[in-house]
Short mmCIF file of C-alpha atoms in Angstrom, two decimals:
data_model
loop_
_atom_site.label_atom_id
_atom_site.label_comp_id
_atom_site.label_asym_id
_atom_site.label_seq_id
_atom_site.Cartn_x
_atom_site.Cartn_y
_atom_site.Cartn_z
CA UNK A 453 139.52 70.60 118.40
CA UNK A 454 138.98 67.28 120.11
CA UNK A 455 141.31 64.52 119.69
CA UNK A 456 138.72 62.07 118.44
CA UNK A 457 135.24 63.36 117.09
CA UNK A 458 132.20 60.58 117.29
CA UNK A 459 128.37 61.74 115.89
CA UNK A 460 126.11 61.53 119.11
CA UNK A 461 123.20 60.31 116.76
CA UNK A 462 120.47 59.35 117.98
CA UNK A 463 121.03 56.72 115.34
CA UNK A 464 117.58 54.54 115.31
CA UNK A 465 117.12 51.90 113.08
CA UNK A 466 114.57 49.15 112.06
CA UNK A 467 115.83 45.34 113.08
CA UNK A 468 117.66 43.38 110.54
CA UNK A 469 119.77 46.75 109.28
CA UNK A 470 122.95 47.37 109.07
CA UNK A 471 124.83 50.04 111.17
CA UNK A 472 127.59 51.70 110.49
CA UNK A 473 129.38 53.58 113.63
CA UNK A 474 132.46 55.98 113.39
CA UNK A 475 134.85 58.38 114.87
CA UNK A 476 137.43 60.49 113.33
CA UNK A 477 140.64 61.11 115.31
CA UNK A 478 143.48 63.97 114.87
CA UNK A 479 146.54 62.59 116.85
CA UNK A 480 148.12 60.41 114.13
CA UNK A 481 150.02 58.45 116.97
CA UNK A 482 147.28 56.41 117.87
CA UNK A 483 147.78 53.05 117.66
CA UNK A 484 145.31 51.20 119.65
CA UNK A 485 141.52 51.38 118.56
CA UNK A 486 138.78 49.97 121.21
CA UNK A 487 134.93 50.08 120.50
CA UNK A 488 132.92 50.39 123.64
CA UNK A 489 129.32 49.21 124.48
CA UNK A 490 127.46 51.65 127.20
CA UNK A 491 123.55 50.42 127.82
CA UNK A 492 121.64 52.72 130.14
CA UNK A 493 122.85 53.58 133.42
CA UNK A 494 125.57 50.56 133.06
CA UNK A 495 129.35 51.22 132.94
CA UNK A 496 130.95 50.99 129.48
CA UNK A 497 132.01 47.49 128.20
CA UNK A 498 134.72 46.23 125.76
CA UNK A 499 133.11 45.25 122.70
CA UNK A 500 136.17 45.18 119.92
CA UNK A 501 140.00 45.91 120.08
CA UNK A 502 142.27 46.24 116.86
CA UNK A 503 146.04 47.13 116.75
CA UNK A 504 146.84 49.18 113.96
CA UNK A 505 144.94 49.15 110.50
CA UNK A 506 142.50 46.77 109.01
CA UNK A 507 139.50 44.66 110.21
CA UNK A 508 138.79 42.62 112.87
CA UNK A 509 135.62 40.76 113.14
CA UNK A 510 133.49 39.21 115.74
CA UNK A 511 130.13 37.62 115.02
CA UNK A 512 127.62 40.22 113.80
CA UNK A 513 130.27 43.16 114.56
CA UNK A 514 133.60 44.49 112.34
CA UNK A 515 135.36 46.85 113.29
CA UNK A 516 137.86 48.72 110.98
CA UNK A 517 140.89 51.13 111.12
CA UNK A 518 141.82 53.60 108.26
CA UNK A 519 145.17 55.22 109.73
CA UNK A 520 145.80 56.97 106.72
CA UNK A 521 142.27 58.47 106.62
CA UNK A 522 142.15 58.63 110.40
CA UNK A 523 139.12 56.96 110.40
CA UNK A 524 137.30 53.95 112.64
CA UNK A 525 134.23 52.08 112.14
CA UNK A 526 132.06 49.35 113.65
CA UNK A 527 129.83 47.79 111.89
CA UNK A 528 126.50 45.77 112.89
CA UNK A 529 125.18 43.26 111.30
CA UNK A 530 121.95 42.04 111.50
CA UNK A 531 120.80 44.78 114.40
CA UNK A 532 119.04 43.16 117.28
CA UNK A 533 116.83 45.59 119.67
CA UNK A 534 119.57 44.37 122.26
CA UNK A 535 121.86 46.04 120.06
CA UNK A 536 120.62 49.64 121.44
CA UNK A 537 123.16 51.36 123.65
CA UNK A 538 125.63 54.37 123.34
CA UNK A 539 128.96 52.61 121.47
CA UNK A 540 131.72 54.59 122.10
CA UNK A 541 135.11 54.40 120.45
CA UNK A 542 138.29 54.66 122.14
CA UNK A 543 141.93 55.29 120.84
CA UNK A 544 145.46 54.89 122.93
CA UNK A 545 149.00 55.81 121.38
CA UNK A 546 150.88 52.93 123.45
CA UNK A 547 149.37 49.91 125.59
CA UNK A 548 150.34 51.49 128.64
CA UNK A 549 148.54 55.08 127.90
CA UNK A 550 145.27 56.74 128.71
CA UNK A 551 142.22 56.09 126.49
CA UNK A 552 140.94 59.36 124.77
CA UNK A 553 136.78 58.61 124.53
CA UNK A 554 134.46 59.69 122.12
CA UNK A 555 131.45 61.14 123.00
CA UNK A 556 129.55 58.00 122.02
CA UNK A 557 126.72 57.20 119.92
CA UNK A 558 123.26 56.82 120.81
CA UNK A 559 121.87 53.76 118.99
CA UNK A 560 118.10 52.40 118.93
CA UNK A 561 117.00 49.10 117.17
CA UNK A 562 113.59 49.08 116.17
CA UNK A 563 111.50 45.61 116.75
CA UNK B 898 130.02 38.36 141.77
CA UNK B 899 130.50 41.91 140.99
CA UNK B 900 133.91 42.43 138.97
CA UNK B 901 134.44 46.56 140.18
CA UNK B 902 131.95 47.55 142.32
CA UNK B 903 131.37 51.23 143.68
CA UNK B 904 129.68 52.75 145.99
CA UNK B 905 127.40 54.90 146.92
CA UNK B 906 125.34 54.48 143.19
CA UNK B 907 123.99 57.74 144.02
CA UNK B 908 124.73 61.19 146.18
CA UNK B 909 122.84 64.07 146.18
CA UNK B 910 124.82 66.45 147.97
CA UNK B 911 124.94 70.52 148.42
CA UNK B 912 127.38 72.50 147.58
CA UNK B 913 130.59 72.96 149.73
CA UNK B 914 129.97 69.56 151.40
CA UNK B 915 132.98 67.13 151.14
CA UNK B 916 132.15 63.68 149.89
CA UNK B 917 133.79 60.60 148.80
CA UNK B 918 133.61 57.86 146.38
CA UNK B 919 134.49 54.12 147.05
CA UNK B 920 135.54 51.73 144.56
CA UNK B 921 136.45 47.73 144.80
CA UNK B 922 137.81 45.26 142.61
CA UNK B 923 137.64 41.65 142.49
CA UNK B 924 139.76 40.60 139.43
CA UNK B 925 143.28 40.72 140.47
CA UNK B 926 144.02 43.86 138.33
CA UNK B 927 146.81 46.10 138.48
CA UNK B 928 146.01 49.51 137.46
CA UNK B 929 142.66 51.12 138.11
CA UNK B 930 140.73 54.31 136.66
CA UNK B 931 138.64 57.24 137.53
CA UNK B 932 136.64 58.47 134.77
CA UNK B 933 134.03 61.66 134.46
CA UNK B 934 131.15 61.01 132.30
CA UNK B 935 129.27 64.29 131.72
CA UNK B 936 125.65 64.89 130.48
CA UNK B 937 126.50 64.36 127.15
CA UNK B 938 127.89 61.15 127.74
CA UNK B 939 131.73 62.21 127.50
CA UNK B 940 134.03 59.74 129.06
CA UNK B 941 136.78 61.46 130.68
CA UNK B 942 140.03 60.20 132.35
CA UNK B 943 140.70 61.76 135.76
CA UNK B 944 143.15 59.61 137.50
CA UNK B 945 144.93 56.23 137.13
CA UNK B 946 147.05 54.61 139.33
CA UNK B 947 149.39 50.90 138.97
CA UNK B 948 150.18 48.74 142.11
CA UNK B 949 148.64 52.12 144.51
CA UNK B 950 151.40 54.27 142.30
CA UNK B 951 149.43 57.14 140.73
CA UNK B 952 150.36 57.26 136.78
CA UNK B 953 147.51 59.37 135.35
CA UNK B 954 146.80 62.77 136.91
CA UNK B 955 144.75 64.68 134.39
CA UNK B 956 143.92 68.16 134.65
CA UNK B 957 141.71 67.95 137.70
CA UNK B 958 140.77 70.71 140.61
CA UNK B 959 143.06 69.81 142.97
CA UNK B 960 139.32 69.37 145.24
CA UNK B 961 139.81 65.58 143.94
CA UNK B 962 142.07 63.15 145.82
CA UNK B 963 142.27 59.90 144.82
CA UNK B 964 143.56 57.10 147.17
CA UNK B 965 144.72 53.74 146.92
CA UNK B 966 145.13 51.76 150.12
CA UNK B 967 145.88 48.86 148.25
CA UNK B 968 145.57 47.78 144.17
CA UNK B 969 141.99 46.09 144.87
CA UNK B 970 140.33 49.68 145.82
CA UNK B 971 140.94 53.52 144.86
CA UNK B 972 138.67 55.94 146.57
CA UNK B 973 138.00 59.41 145.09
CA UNK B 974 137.36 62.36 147.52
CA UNK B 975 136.37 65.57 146.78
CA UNK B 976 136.34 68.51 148.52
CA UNK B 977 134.12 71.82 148.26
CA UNK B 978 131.77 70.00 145.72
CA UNK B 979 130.62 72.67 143.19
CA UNK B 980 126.90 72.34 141.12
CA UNK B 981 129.70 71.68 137.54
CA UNK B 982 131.08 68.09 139.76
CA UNK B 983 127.42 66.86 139.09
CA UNK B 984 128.25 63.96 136.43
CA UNK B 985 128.58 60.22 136.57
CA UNK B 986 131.93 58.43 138.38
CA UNK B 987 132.79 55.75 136.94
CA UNK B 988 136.02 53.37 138.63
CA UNK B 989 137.26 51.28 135.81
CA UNK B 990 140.41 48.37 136.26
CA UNK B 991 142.76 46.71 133.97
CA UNK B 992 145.00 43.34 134.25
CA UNK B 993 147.88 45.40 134.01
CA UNK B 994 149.12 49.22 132.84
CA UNK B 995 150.03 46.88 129.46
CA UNK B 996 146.67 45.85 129.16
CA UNK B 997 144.84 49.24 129.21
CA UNK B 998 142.86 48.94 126.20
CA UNK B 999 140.58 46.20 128.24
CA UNK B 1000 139.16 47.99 131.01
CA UNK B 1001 136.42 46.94 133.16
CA UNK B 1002 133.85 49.30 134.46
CA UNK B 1003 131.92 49.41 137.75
CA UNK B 1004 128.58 50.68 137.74
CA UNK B 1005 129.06 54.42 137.80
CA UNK B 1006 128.40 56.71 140.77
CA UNK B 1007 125.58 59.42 140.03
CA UNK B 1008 126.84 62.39 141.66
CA UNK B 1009 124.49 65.50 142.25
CA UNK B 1010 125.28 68.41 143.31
CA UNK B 1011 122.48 71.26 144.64
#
């Protein structure tokens, strides 16, 4: 079983809807949750970072932490077409550990 | 000015040929990454290493050698290059091993292997 578990998608979408991203994670020690924004042969970049449980938000984007479900989201508000990239969610036990990737999720916004 | 910066953006190689991947920073960073992104998009970690210390050594053929002359590059060499090393490279760097959760990531190196 894979430490965190993220739906590939393709998600694709009409402009102006909301999205709703999320992984699912097994190792209860993670403490660190990171959403990552990946557009087409770029490198990933950081989009949202939240210690622990609850949400953080940033503009059109929230991101949110369940530890007792063991369960992230990000949301979107508002999708733009320059919203479409893979998002990928990350997860770290301490601040000095490895990130454990999902395996991302393909988004499309619609004009 | 490009942040991490690697080179070459793309190899096409056959295999058994030995090849090597260079990556730069620019930021003053610490620690710096080697990831493996396969065809499905899967970002794995394959090496890390703080101040040219290594600290992450994943499960990788020992055919990959990482190197860091100093903490502004890390180079990744691998030896007998097999057709399942084809995948994306990507060379990542943080401010510090503390600050791991903001990494910044070069362009990715497209590796092919025939």
């Amino acid at each position: 079983q894979k430490e965190v578990e993220q739906d590939p998608g393709p998600l694709s979408v009409p402009e102006g809807a909301i999205v709703s991203l999320n992984c699912t994670y097994s190792n209860s020690a993670f403490q660190y949750f990171m959403w990552y924004r990946q557009y087409s042969r770029k490198g990933p970049e950081l989009l949202m970072y939240t210690y622990s449980s609850g949400n953080k938000e940033d503009g059109r984007f929230t991101a949110q932490v369940d530890k007792s479900s063991k369960y992230i989201s990000l949301f979107i508000r508002d999708s733009q077409p320059s919203d479409s990239a893979t998002y990928l969610c990350a997860m770290m036990v301490t601040s000095g550990s490895r990130l454990t990737f999902g395996e991302g999720t393909q988004l499309t916004v619609n004009p | 000015d490009t942040a991490v910066s690697q080179t070459p953006k793309y190899l096409v190689t056959q295999m058994g040929n030995d090849k090597s991947i260079k990556c730069e920073q620019n930021l003053g960073h610490d620690t710096m990454y080697w990831y493996k992104q396969d065809s499905k998009k899967f970002l794995k970690i394959m090496f890390s290493y703080n101040n040219k210390e290594l600290i992450i050594n994943e499960t990788v053929p020992n055919r990959f050698s990482p190197k860091s002359p100093d903490k502004a590059h890390l180079n990744l060499h691998i030896n007998s290059l097999e057709l399942g090393d084809s995948a994306v490279y990507f060379c990542a760097s943080s401010r510090a091993r503390t600050g791991a959760y903001e990494q910044y990531f070069g362009p990715g190196t497209r590796l092919t292997v025939t």
